[in-house]
Amino acid sequence: MRSNPADYELIAPGKLQAVVSLLANEPGKWLPIAGGTDVMVQYAAGKLLAQKLVSIWNLPELRAIEVLPEEIRIGAGCTYTQLREHHPIAEEFPLLASAARWTGGIANQNRGTLGGNIVNASPAADSLPALLAYEAELILVSVRGERRVPYLGFHTGYKKMQLAPDELIRSICLRRGFSEYLHYARKVGARNAQAISKVCIAALGRIRGGVIGGAIEDIRIALGSVAPVPLRLTELERIIRGKSVDRELVHLARKAAGAAIQPIDDIRSTARYRSAVAGNLVAEFLEKLRDSGKPA
Ligand SMILES: Cc1cc2nc3c(=O)[nH]c(=O)nc-3n(C[C@H](O)[C@H](O)[C@H](O)COP(=O)(O)OP(=O)(O)OC[C@H]3O[C@@H](n4cnc5c(N)ncnc54)[C@H](O)[C@@H]3O)c2cc1C
């Protein structure tokens, strides 16, 4: 059934403190709306449960990108356009910049925000594997103050997360220092643009000494669209860390990836296809990592 605009209330206090006070005073009553690219889809489909909306679009604290010596701190209200046009992000965190480029079309990138992508919590969300691979941390804010939590573990199940009803995501923090790493991202969908992924990967790694045949010193692999939440393949990483990439290791990694994921059949793909593609992407990443070294 179509939504009736008269049933809804939308306010824009324009100040972060006023928004969190509102959320604290009537817990669960007010739904924050940032770019609205997910909320308005629910509204148009007559599926928006909340009737009171509070705009957090353009709150200055949520729109800034701070480049600090140790980390880059991205306001949760930053759009994909902001992310892909930001030079330090494009240079140091290309997995996130690629995800921003792949998300929807230009209009969507001008409105959709990183914070909205996290809280919408789609298992197919493009930016979330990148946040897992870079071990992002979130700063959450409420009238009680701020708390900082690792993004890994923030999503606890399908559309479930460790965010209290009176909290907002204020910032996403990415620790710097990945210049020596190989960054690898791919989105497999029905077409190259404007598609929801069937499987996507964000991975990075570094070979000891940077030489071909060297052991894997550090490795982070995250997949989207293969489980109820975006998945970091920590067990696979544990198995292959410290080893050199050869055919046997690639075979082992494929098997470990298959064991870690829980893909499903849906309108976009099948569990079997997703499983095969996830294994292929992990294998391709490892082969690129092996070839990224210089001759000894
Ligand atoms: C045509 C179209 C194409 C799309 N393509 C893609 C795609 O390719 N890949 C992809 O990943 N997504 C895609 N999306 C989904 C969407 O654009 C993203 O999830 C976007 O990042 C949502 O951000 P938003 O600011 O618009 O969120 P909103 O719609 O404003 O909010 C979404 C949810 O997040 C909450 N929220 C927002 N910001 C905060 C915050 N700071 N703190 C706490 N809660 C918050 C809201 O309360 C709401 O529950 C697409 C959407 C459309 C309409």
Tab-separated table of C-alpha atoms in Angstrom, residues 12-16 19 33-35 55-64 76-79 82 110-111 113:
chain	number	residue	atom	x	y	z
A	12	ALA	CA	15.431	19.079	10.780
A	13	PRO	CA	16.822	20.563	14.021
A	14	GLY	CA	20.137	21.285	12.240
A	15	LYS	CA	22.297	20.608	15.324
A	16	LEU	CA	23.801	17.292	16.397
A	19	VAL	CA	19.099	15.431	17.317
A	33	ILE	CA	17.237	10.152	7.924
A	34	ALA	CA	20.499	11.076	6.209
A	35	GLY	CA	20.516	10.924	2.389
A	55	SER	CA	16.975	14.754	9.411
A	56	ILE	CA	20.698	14.395	10.018
A	57	TRP	CA	21.553	15.452	6.456
A	58	ASN	CA	24.220	18.145	6.366
A	59	LEU	CA	24.975	18.197	10.097
A	60	PRO	CA	28.502	19.716	9.985
A	61	GLU	CA	29.971	17.176	12.468
A	62	LEU	CA	28.812	14.354	10.208
A	63	ARG	CA	30.007	15.830	6.912
A	64	ALA	CA	33.717	16.416	7.630
A	76	ALA	CA	29.070	9.271	8.904
A	77	GLY	CA	27.071	11.731	6.793
A	78	CYS	CA	29.712	11.880	4.053
A	79	THR	CA	28.357	10.915	0.665
A	82	GLN	CA	32.715	13.026	-1.181
A	110	ASN	CA	25.390	12.466	-4.267
A	111	ARG	CA	22.892	11.563	-1.532
A	113	THR	CA	26.029	8.261	2.968
